[in-house]
Amino acid sequence: MKLTGGSLALAVLALGSSLGGVHALFPDEAGRIDWYRAQIGVAKKMQAHTHNDTAYIYSITQRNAVAALRADDGQIAWRQVLSEPVGTLLARDDRVLTLSSSSSDAHVHVWDAGSGALAWGFSQAAGGGARTATFVRDSDDVIAVLGDELVRVAPGSNTPAWSLALNGTAAYKRIVVHGKSVFAIGNVASTRQAKQQLHVVEVDTASGAVKTQYSTAEGVSLGGGSLVVLESREYGAYLVWRESDNIVWHIHRLGMTSPMWEIYHAKMVEVALMPPDMLTSTIAELDTDPGLNDATPRFTLTYTRDGTQKTVVVEMYRTGDKLEMRKIASFTNSAAVAAGAQRTVAAVRTSADGVAWRVRGGAKHSGDVVYESSTYGGVTHAALVFVGSAPRIVVQTRGGLLAALAGDSREPVWTRDESLAHAADMALLALPPPASSAEHAAKETDPSVQPSAAIRFVLRWVATAQALVESVTSGFGIGSGGHGGEHAAAPTEGDHFGFRRLAVFGSTTGVVAAVGSQDGAHAWAHYLKTRVERVFITRGSQALSSAAPIVVAVGRTRNATVVTALDALTGKVVSRDTLPFAYTRVFELPASDPVSGQRLLGFAVAEPTPRLAVWPATVEAVRALGAANVPLYFELGDGAGSTAVQGFRAEIGDDVAEPWLAAQPAWTFDLPAGETLISTSRYEDGAFHTALQGRVLGDRSVLYKYINPHVGALATQRSAGGIGVYLIDRVSGRLLHAAEHAGAVVSAGHPFLATLSENRVIYQFWQPGAPAGYVTAVVELFESDQPDTRDERTEVSSLDLRLPSVVATAFVAPEAATALGTTRTGSSITTRDVLFALASGKLLALPDAMLDPRRPMHAPTKDEQAEGLVAYSAPLPLDPRRVLSHSHAVAGIAHVRSAPTHLESTSLVAAFGLDVFFTRTSPSGTFDQLSPSFSKANLVITSLALVAGCLLGAPMVRRKLTNRAWA
Amino acid sequence: MKKVYADLTPLLSKPRTAKALADPSGFGSSSTLASGTSVSARTDDSALRTSKAWEVAIGPGKSLPMQMFMAWMSGTSVSIFSILITGMILMSPVRAILGVNQTFAPLLRAKGARVDVSMQKLVFVAINVAGVLFGIYRLSIMGLLPTTSSDWLAFIPPKQYLEYSS
C-alpha cells in the first residue's frame, strides 16, 4: 500500500463490488465447502411409535426440541424447536401431544405424527406452567393441567370446552382418563404429621363437573420412586405404592374409596425378594403410552441384592374379580428398560466396553454392541421399536450419543452425536500441512533433526515435481481446478490452505468431541462426567513432531474446577486435575509451562480471597509466568446481576510457594445507581488485530484507530427501563464511552448481543414501541477526532492512554439474532464480514462497510465517495445472496466463531448451538486462489509450447546473427 | 524526341554596362558572389546554428501545452489511459534531459569556431524540468505520490501493550 491513490481506488473497487453483488457462495460450492448437521439435543423422554407403517422415535429434548427420528436410519423426519422447555410427550395414532411452558403461559401443541406440522395448539396464561396432558380416548380432544386449572380443549378452539380450578396448593402432575371420568392426581401436604399424600379429583369427562375428590396414599408422592399409576382400558386405573418403611404394596383403584386400597406383597411376583431389599426398592412406570393397554398395565420393580441391581417387569391382570400380578421378565444391572408393543420389554446394560440388550415378553432377542462408555457415558433412556418383526433399541447415553442397537451386529445400526447440541465452547486445532514422503524420509534419516521451514519447502517442491512427473508418465493426470487442498488426508494432517482443522467441542453434557472442520467426520469423543464450559488448545500441532497437540477442557463441579488435558488427535486423557476452587473466568496466560510446553491457563478466583490460579498448578509454571514479566489484570464481578466490576492486578512475588498469584485491587467500576450488569463482552482471541492502524479518509488523511485489546463492553439493565452500554479499559478501569438506550428491552427472548473487532464494537438489542425493531449499534473508536493525529508511541500502557474519540451510529437489523460474530483472516488485510446468526436459522454475513458509523446522512460528497462511504440507510438488508447457510435452517445458533486460514482471503466460520454449521467465506472475494475454471492443463501445454518454440527458434536466430556479423 | 539545348554562359560573362539589366536575384557577378559568400557564410552559419539551437531548446516548450491538453483530457482518475499519458509526460522530458548532449551535438559539428549552445542547453533542460514537474504534478493530483500520512499507514507498527488482561 505504498501508493495510496491506487490503493484507494482498489478499496473503492473492492467496496463497490462488495456492496454490489458478491455472492456468499456459488451454487456448486453448497455442501462442498460447508457442512451442516441438524441436531435435536439429549432426549428427556423418548417414545417409539409406528405411524403409516414407519417406525419413529419421538423425542423431547433438553434443547426444547420435539423431534421424530426414523428408527431405520436415525435421520430426523421432522423437528420443531420451541423457545421454552418441553414437558409432556405423548404420541398416539397420527398425533403427537407436547406441553411447554414459558414463565407466564402454558402451551398445548398437537403435531401431525408424520409431517410434524402443527395440527392445532392451545395457549393459556398459567402461572405454574403446563403440568401434564393426555388425549381423551376416541376423541381428538386433549385434557390438560395448565397451571392450577384442569381444562378440556378441542382442536381449533380458543377457549376450553370446560375448565376446572384445582386446589392451588396441590401440584397435579398426572391425569388419567378412564371411561367417562378423568382423574387429576396431585401431591398435597397431609394435614397429619406434615407428610406428603396424594389428592385425587374425579371429574366428568364430558361436562367437567367434579364427581368426587379425596386424599389417599399418605407418605408418598408422584415421581418419588415408590408410586406408579397403572391404566388398563378394561379394568380401570390403579395407583400402586409402597409406603416408606413398609414392605407391602397398596393398590388403590381410582374413584373407589371403599375400600380405599388392597394390600399386595411383592414377594408373590419375585420370590427372591427379601424384606430388607423391599425397603430400598423402587417402582417405576414402564408404558410410554399408558391407557392403550387392553388389560395388562406394566411397571418395573428395581431392588438391589448383594450389590446386584435387579429389575423385574411386573404385569397386572385380573382373573374374575381378583387382581393379580406376575413377573414377565427380569434383568440384572439394567441401565434402562423400555416397553414395546405386544407386551415386549427391552433392557439395556452398560458395561465398561459394551452395551448388552435383551428383549423379553414375546420372542426373545438379545445382542451385544461394542461401545466404550468412556466416550459418551452410560445409557439413561431406551426405547424399543420394531422395524418389521426385528426389535430395534434406541438408547440415549448420558453424554449425548443416540444409538440404535439391533440384530447380531456388534456395531450400532446408526448413531447420532447429540452432545454437539449442548456445546458450550469450541476450539479449532490447526493441523500441520501434509508432510511429503521426502520429508518423512528426511525425518527418518535423522529423527533428531527437525527440518527447517526452508528445507521442508524445497523437499515439498521436490515431492511435487516427482508427483508431476509420475502423473505425466502415467497418462495425463493433471486435472483442472484450483482446489488442490481438498484431497482426503490422514486425520493428523491438514492441508496447504489451512481449511482442514479439528474442531474440538466441549459440551455441557460432559463430552469433549472432535470433528473434522471440513466434513464433520468424527475423530474422537471422551466423556468427562463434569459439564465442560471452556476448551483451549494449549499446545498446537507441529509437522513431523512427536509432541502431540493438547486440548484442555475446563469443567466445573459444585465447588471445584476440573481441568482435563487430552491428546487432541486421539482423545486420550493426558492429565486430569481437580482444582479446589470455583472460578469465575478462565483465560490463556502469556507464558508457557516449562515442563510440558503447554500454554498456561489462568483462573480468576473470587473466594476466599481474589487470586489468579495458574494451571498447570505447579510452582514452575508460576515462575515461568513471573519470568514473562507482564503485568496481569483480571476482573471479578463481571457476571450478570453485578452492580460493580472490580479489576485486580496479579502480584508475582519473588518467592513462589503456591500455584497461584495473589491479587491486589486495581480499580472498581461502579455502575450507576439502579443499574445491574447484563453481560460483559471482550475481544475474542486476537480479534483486535488489524493490518492498517488507521482509516484513510477521502482527502488521504488518516483517522487513527484506537486499538486497545483491553476494551470491554458492559451492558446494564436500568431499573428505570432501558439499557446502558459502557466501554471500559479493563486494565485502568477507565470509562471510554457510555451510551444509554432508554427504550431498549433485554430479556431471555431478546438477548443483548455484542461482538468486538479491531476498533469497532457492534451490539444489538430489542427496541419495542413504534417502530419496533432490533437495533444494531456500531461504535468505532479513534485515537483522535482530528485526522493525522495519533499517539506515536509503539509501546504503550493502558494506564496512560488518551481517551478515544467515538463515532457511533445505529442500524435496524433485519431479524432477531441469536449470536453475533466477525470473520477473521490471517493478517486482517481482508475486509471483515459481520456475522448475524438469525433466529430464523440463517447465518447472514454483512460487509463491515455496511455497518460503518461514518456513513453520511446525505448523498456522499466526493471525499466521502473516495473513502468508500455510501449514504446511510437504517435497515440492514437481508440479502439472500449473503446468507452463508443458504438453504439450511441452522436452528438455535448460540455461538458464531471464525478462524483464519493460510489464505488471507478466506476465513473459516463455525456456527453452533443446537445445530452445527461449518463453512468458509471470502469477504473480499477469493483474490488469492485460482478460480475453479482455471485449467492447469492449459498452463502446462502453453509452457511446453513456448519451450518448444524457443528450442526450434534458437538455431535460426543463431544463423541470422552469424550472417549479420559477416555482412 | 528532339532535344533542345540553350547556352546560357554568354549571359553570365556579359560585360557589366551601366544601366544594364539587373541580374535576377541570386545571379550576381561571380567575384561578388565568391567574396560575399565566403564572408557571410561563416557569420551566417554560426548565427544559424545559434538560432537553430534556440529552436531546439524551446522545442519541448511548444509541446508542453499539447501534453497539458492531453493530460487534461485523460482526467485525474487512475486508469490505464491516464497512467500511460502521465508516463509519457514524465518519461519524455527525462529522456530528453538525459540526451541533451546528443540533441545539440549536430549543431556543434562546425568546421570553424565552436558555437556556444550552453545557454540553449540550459533552457532546454529547464523546459524539460518543467515538463517533469508537470508530470509530477499530474502524479500528485492523481494521488500517486506518497505525500500524505495515509501513504505511510501500512508501515506503522501496531502498538504493543505493556499489560495483559483476561
Short mmCIF file of N, CA and C in Angstrom, two decimals, chain A residues 615-722:
data_model
loop_
_atom_site.label_atom_id
_atom_site.label_comp_id
_atom_site.label_asym_id
_atom_site.label_seq_id
_atom_site.Cartn_x
_atom_site.Cartn_y
_atom_site.Cartn_z
N TRP A 615 -2.80 -22.86 35.92
CA TRP A 615 -2.74 -24.26 35.54
C TRP A 615 -1.74 -24.40 34.40
N PRO A 616 -0.86 -25.36 34.40
CA PRO A 616 -0.65 -26.44 35.36
C PRO A 616 -0.30 -25.89 36.74
N ALA A 617 -0.90 -26.49 37.76
CA ALA A 617 -0.77 -25.96 39.11
C ALA A 617 0.58 -26.33 39.70
N THR A 618 1.62 -25.76 39.12
CA THR A 618 2.97 -26.03 39.63
C THR A 618 3.67 -24.71 39.90
N VAL A 619 4.63 -24.75 40.78
CA VAL A 619 5.40 -23.56 41.10
C VAL A 619 6.23 -23.13 39.89
N GLU A 620 6.67 -24.14 39.11
CA GLU A 620 7.48 -23.82 37.92
C GLU A 620 6.66 -22.99 36.93
N ALA A 621 5.39 -23.35 36.82
CA ALA A 621 4.53 -22.61 35.88
C ALA A 621 4.40 -21.16 36.34
N VAL A 622 4.24 -20.96 37.64
CA VAL A 622 4.11 -19.59 38.15
C VAL A 622 5.41 -18.83 37.93
N ARG A 623 6.53 -19.54 38.11
CA ARG A 623 7.82 -18.88 37.89
C ARG A 623 7.96 -18.47 36.42
N ALA A 624 7.51 -19.35 35.52
CA ALA A 624 7.58 -19.02 34.08
C ALA A 624 6.75 -17.79 33.80
N LEU A 625 5.64 -17.69 34.49
CA LEU A 625 4.78 -16.52 34.32
C LEU A 625 5.49 -15.27 34.84
N GLY A 626 6.19 -15.43 35.96
CA GLY A 626 6.93 -14.31 36.51
C GLY A 626 8.05 -13.88 35.58
N ALA A 627 8.68 -14.87 34.93
CA ALA A 627 9.78 -14.56 34.02
C ALA A 627 9.29 -13.78 32.81
N ALA A 628 8.03 -13.99 32.44
CA ALA A 628 7.48 -13.26 31.29
C ALA A 628 7.37 -11.77 31.60
N ASN A 629 7.28 -11.45 32.89
CA ASN A 629 7.32 -10.06 33.34
C ASN A 629 6.29 -9.18 32.65
N VAL A 630 5.06 -9.64 32.62
CA VAL A 630 3.97 -8.86 32.05
C VAL A 630 2.95 -8.62 33.15
N PRO A 631 2.59 -7.36 33.41
CA PRO A 631 1.57 -7.12 34.44
C PRO A 631 0.24 -7.76 34.01
N LEU A 632 -0.35 -8.54 34.91
CA LEU A 632 -1.57 -9.28 34.59
C LEU A 632 -2.77 -8.65 35.29
N TYR A 633 -3.80 -8.41 34.53
CA TYR A 633 -5.02 -7.84 35.10
C TYR A 633 -6.21 -8.76 34.82
N PHE A 634 -7.10 -8.83 35.76
CA PHE A 634 -8.35 -9.57 35.52
C PHE A 634 -9.45 -8.92 36.34
N GLU A 635 -10.71 -9.25 36.00
CA GLU A 635 -11.83 -8.65 36.72
C GLU A 635 -12.63 -9.71 37.45
N LEU A 636 -13.28 -9.25 38.47
CA LEU A 636 -14.28 -10.06 39.16
C LEU A 636 -15.55 -9.22 39.20
N GLY A 637 -16.65 -9.89 39.43
CA GLY A 637 -17.93 -9.16 39.46
C GLY A 637 -18.38 -8.77 38.08
N ASP A 638 -17.94 -9.52 37.06
CA ASP A 638 -18.34 -9.18 35.70
C ASP A 638 -19.45 -10.09 35.20
N GLY A 639 -20.11 -10.78 36.13
CA GLY A 639 -21.21 -11.65 35.73
C GLY A 639 -22.53 -10.91 35.79
N ALA A 640 -23.56 -11.56 35.24
CA ALA A 640 -24.89 -10.94 35.22
C ALA A 640 -25.37 -10.67 36.65
N GLY A 641 -26.02 -9.53 36.83
CA GLY A 641 -26.58 -9.20 38.14
C GLY A 641 -25.66 -8.38 39.01
N SER A 642 -24.40 -8.24 38.62
CA SER A 642 -23.45 -7.48 39.43
C SER A 642 -23.74 -5.98 39.34
N THR A 643 -23.35 -5.24 40.36
CA THR A 643 -23.53 -3.78 40.31
C THR A 643 -22.19 -3.06 40.26
N ALA A 644 -21.11 -3.79 40.42
CA ALA A 644 -19.79 -3.17 40.34
C ALA A 644 -18.81 -4.19 39.79
N VAL A 645 -17.97 -3.74 38.88
CA VAL A 645 -16.93 -4.61 38.33
C VAL A 645 -15.61 -4.19 38.95
N GLN A 646 -14.88 -5.16 39.45
CA GLN A 646 -13.64 -4.82 40.12
C GLN A 646 -12.47 -5.41 39.37
N GLY A 647 -11.46 -4.59 39.15
CA GLY A 647 -10.27 -5.04 38.45
C GLY A 647 -9.17 -5.36 39.43
N PHE A 648 -8.40 -6.39 39.13
CA PHE A 648 -7.31 -6.81 40.02
C PHE A 648 -6.03 -6.93 39.21
N ARG A 649 -4.94 -6.72 39.92
CA ARG A 649 -3.64 -6.93 39.32
C ARG A 649 -2.98 -8.08 40.05
N ALA A 650 -2.57 -9.09 39.29
CA ALA A 650 -1.94 -10.25 39.92
C ALA A 650 -0.51 -9.89 40.31
N GLU A 651 -0.15 -10.25 41.52
CA GLU A 651 1.18 -9.90 42.04
C GLU A 651 2.08 -11.13 41.98
N ILE A 652 3.18 -11.00 41.28
CA ILE A 652 4.13 -12.10 41.21
C ILE A 652 5.27 -11.77 42.17
N GLY A 653 5.31 -12.50 43.27
CA GLY A 653 6.33 -12.23 44.27
C GLY A 653 7.65 -12.89 43.90
N ASP A 654 8.66 -12.66 44.71
CA ASP A 654 9.97 -13.24 44.43
C ASP A 654 10.01 -14.72 44.78
N ASP A 655 9.44 -15.04 45.94
CA ASP A 655 9.45 -16.45 46.31
C ASP A 655 8.06 -17.04 46.08
N VAL A 656 8.03 -17.96 45.14
CA VAL A 656 6.75 -18.56 44.75
C VAL A 656 6.60 -19.87 45.52
N ALA A 657 5.52 -19.98 46.28
CA ALA A 657 5.31 -21.20 47.05
C ALA A 657 4.02 -21.90 46.63
N GLU A 658 3.09 -21.16 46.06
CA GLU A 658 1.78 -21.73 45.72
C GLU A 658 1.55 -21.58 44.22
N PRO A 659 0.71 -22.45 43.65
CA PRO A 659 0.45 -22.32 42.21
C PRO A 659 -0.62 -21.27 41.91
N TRP A 660 -0.56 -20.19 42.61
CA TRP A 660 -1.47 -19.10 42.31
C TRP A 660 -0.83 -17.78 42.69
N LEU A 661 -1.40 -16.71 42.18
CA LEU A 661 -0.88 -15.37 42.43
C LEU A 661 -1.91 -14.58 43.22
N ALA A 662 -1.45 -13.92 44.24
CA ALA A 662 -2.35 -13.04 44.99
C ALA A 662 -2.68 -11.85 44.11
N ALA A 663 -3.83 -11.24 44.35
CA ALA A 663 -4.25 -10.13 43.50
C ALA A 663 -4.57 -8.91 44.35
N GLN A 664 -4.14 -7.79 43.87
CA GLN A 664 -4.44 -6.52 44.53
C GLN A 664 -5.50 -5.79 43.74
N PRO A 665 -6.48 -5.16 44.43
CA PRO A 665 -7.48 -4.39 43.69
C PRO A 665 -6.81 -3.27 42.90
N ALA A 666 -7.14 -3.16 41.67
CA ALA A 666 -6.55 -2.11 40.83
C ALA A 666 -7.56 -1.00 40.57
N TRP A 667 -8.81 -1.36 40.41
CA TRP A 667 -9.83 -0.35 40.13
C TRP A 667 -11.19 -0.95 40.40
N THR A 668 -12.15 -0.09 40.55
CA THR A 668 -13.54 -0.52 40.70
C THR A 668 -14.39 0.33 39.79
N PHE A 669 -15.21 -0.34 39.01
CA PHE A 669 -16.13 0.40 38.15
C PHE A 669 -17.53 0.20 38.69
N ASP A 670 -18.01 1.20 39.41
CA ASP A 670 -19.35 1.12 39.99
C ASP A 670 -20.36 1.51 38.92
N LEU A 671 -21.33 0.65 38.72
CA LEU A 671 -22.38 1.00 37.77
C LEU A 671 -23.24 2.10 38.39
N PRO A 672 -23.82 2.94 37.57
CA PRO A 672 -24.70 3.97 38.12
C PRO A 672 -25.83 3.34 38.94
N ALA A 673 -26.35 4.10 39.89
CA ALA A 673 -27.38 3.58 40.77
C ALA A 673 -28.56 3.05 39.96
N GLY A 674 -29.07 1.93 40.37
CA GLY A 674 -30.24 1.36 39.69
C GLY A 674 -29.90 0.56 38.45
N GLU A 675 -28.62 0.29 38.23
CA GLU A 675 -28.24 -0.50 37.06
C GLU A 675 -27.55 -1.78 37.48
N THR A 676 -27.92 -2.85 36.83
CA THR A 676 -27.26 -4.13 37.08
C THR A 676 -26.71 -4.67 35.78
N LEU A 677 -25.64 -5.41 35.91
CA LEU A 677 -24.92 -5.88 34.73
C LEU A 677 -25.71 -6.99 34.02
N ILE A 678 -25.78 -6.90 32.70
CA ILE A 678 -26.38 -7.98 31.91
C ILE A 678 -25.28 -8.91 31.40
N SER A 679 -24.29 -8.31 30.80
CA SER A 679 -23.22 -9.14 30.25
C SER A 679 -21.97 -8.31 30.02
N THR A 680 -20.86 -8.99 29.90
CA THR A 680 -19.58 -8.35 29.59
C THR A 680 -19.06 -8.98 28.30
N SER A 681 -18.60 -8.15 27.39
CA SER A 681 -18.04 -8.69 26.14
C SER A 681 -16.60 -8.23 26.00
N ARG A 682 -15.79 -9.12 25.46
CA ARG A 682 -14.38 -8.82 25.23
C ARG A 682 -14.04 -9.19 23.79
N TYR A 683 -12.81 -8.86 23.43
CA TYR A 683 -12.31 -9.33 22.13
C TYR A 683 -12.13 -10.83 22.21
N GLU A 684 -12.63 -11.54 21.21
CA GLU A 684 -12.27 -12.94 21.14
C GLU A 684 -10.84 -13.02 20.65
N ASP A 685 -10.22 -14.12 21.00
CA ASP A 685 -8.82 -14.36 20.69
C ASP A 685 -8.30 -13.63 19.45
N GLY A 686 -7.55 -12.55 19.67
CA GLY A 686 -6.87 -11.86 18.58
C GLY A 686 -7.75 -11.03 17.66
N ALA A 687 -9.01 -10.80 18.03
CA ALA A 687 -9.90 -10.08 17.11
C ALA A 687 -9.56 -8.60 17.01
N PHE A 688 -8.67 -8.10 17.88
CA PHE A 688 -8.33 -6.68 17.81
C PHE A 688 -7.23 -6.41 16.78
N HIS A 689 -6.62 -7.46 16.26
CA HIS A 689 -5.53 -7.25 15.30
C HIS A 689 -6.04 -6.56 14.04
N THR A 690 -5.22 -5.70 13.50
CA THR A 690 -5.59 -5.04 12.25
C THR A 690 -4.34 -4.82 11.42
N ALA A 691 -4.51 -4.82 10.12
CA ALA A 691 -3.35 -4.60 9.25
C ALA A 691 -3.05 -3.12 9.14
N LEU A 692 -4.09 -2.30 9.12
CA LEU A 692 -3.91 -0.86 8.97
C LEU A 692 -4.27 -0.19 10.29
N GLN A 693 -3.39 0.65 10.77
CA GLN A 693 -3.61 1.29 12.07
C GLN A 693 -4.54 2.49 11.97
N GLY A 694 -5.05 2.78 10.79
CA GLY A 694 -5.93 3.93 10.66
C GLY A 694 -6.90 3.74 9.52
N ARG A 695 -7.79 4.71 9.40
CA ARG A 695 -8.75 4.72 8.30
C ARG A 695 -8.38 5.85 7.38
N VAL A 696 -8.25 5.55 6.11
CA VAL A 696 -7.89 6.57 5.14
C VAL A 696 -9.15 7.33 4.74
N LEU A 697 -9.10 8.64 4.90
CA LEU A 697 -10.26 9.45 4.53
C LEU A 697 -10.15 9.86 3.07
N GLY A 698 -11.18 10.50 2.58
CA GLY A 698 -11.23 10.87 1.18
C GLY A 698 -10.13 11.82 0.76
N ASP A 699 -9.68 12.66 1.70
CA ASP A 699 -8.61 13.60 1.36
C ASP A 699 -7.23 13.01 1.65
N ARG A 700 -7.19 11.72 1.81
CA ARG A 700 -5.97 10.96 2.01
C ARG A 700 -5.30 11.24 3.35
N SER A 701 -6.02 11.88 4.24
CA SER A 701 -5.53 11.96 5.61
C SER A 701 -6.01 10.71 6.34
N VAL A 702 -5.56 10.55 7.55
CA VAL A 702 -5.82 9.29 8.27
C VAL A 702 -6.44 9.58 9.63
N LEU A 703 -7.51 8.86 9.90
CA LEU A 703 -8.05 8.82 11.26
C LEU A 703 -7.48 7.57 11.89
N TYR A 704 -6.70 7.72 12.94
CA TYR A 704 -6.03 6.55 13.51
C TYR A 704 -6.96 5.78 14.44
N LYS A 705 -6.94 4.47 14.26
CA LYS A 705 -7.83 3.61 15.05
C LYS A 705 -7.32 3.51 16.48
N TYR A 706 -8.26 3.43 17.38
CA TYR A 706 -7.92 3.21 18.78
C TYR A 706 -7.96 1.70 19.00
N ILE A 707 -6.80 1.09 18.88
CA ILE A 707 -6.73 -0.37 19.01
C ILE A 707 -6.24 -0.68 20.43
N ASN A 708 -7.11 -1.21 21.22
CA ASN A 708 -6.76 -1.49 22.62
C ASN A 708 -7.37 -2.85 22.98
N PRO A 709 -6.52 -3.86 23.17
CA PRO A 709 -7.06 -5.19 23.45
C PRO A 709 -7.78 -5.28 24.79
N HIS A 710 -7.64 -4.24 25.60
CA HIS A 710 -8.24 -4.30 26.94
C HIS A 710 -9.64 -3.73 26.98
N VAL A 711 -10.18 -3.35 25.83
CA VAL A 711 -11.54 -2.78 25.83
C VAL A 711 -12.55 -3.86 26.20
N GLY A 712 -13.45 -3.51 27.08
CA GLY A 712 -14.54 -4.41 27.42
C GLY A 712 -15.85 -3.65 27.31
N ALA A 713 -16.89 -4.34 26.88
CA ALA A 713 -18.20 -3.70 26.74
C ALA A 713 -19.14 -4.25 27.80
N LEU A 714 -19.61 -3.38 28.65
CA LEU A 714 -20.55 -3.80 29.70
C LEU A 714 -21.94 -3.36 29.28
N ALA A 715 -22.89 -4.27 29.39
CA ALA A 715 -24.29 -3.92 29.13
C ALA A 715 -25.03 -4.01 30.46
N THR A 716 -25.81 -2.99 30.76
CA THR A 716 -26.50 -2.99 32.05
C THR A 716 -28.00 -2.81 31.84
N GLN A 717 -28.73 -3.35 32.79
CA GLN A 717 -30.18 -3.17 32.82
C GLN A 717 -30.47 -2.03 33.77
N ARG A 718 -31.23 -1.04 33.30
CA ARG A 718 -31.56 0.10 34.17
C ARG A 718 -32.91 -0.17 34.81
N SER A 719 -32.98 0.09 36.10
CA SER A 719 -34.24 -0.17 36.81
C SER A 719 -35.34 0.74 36.28
N ALA A 720 -34.96 1.90 35.77
CA ALA A 720 -35.96 2.82 35.23
C ALA A 720 -36.39 2.42 33.82
N GLY A 721 -35.84 1.33 33.31
CA GLY A 721 -36.14 0.90 31.94
C GLY A 721 -35.00 1.25 31.02
N GLY A 722 -34.83 0.44 30.01
CA GLY A 722 -33.76 0.70 29.07
C GLY A 722 -32.47 0.02 29.51
#
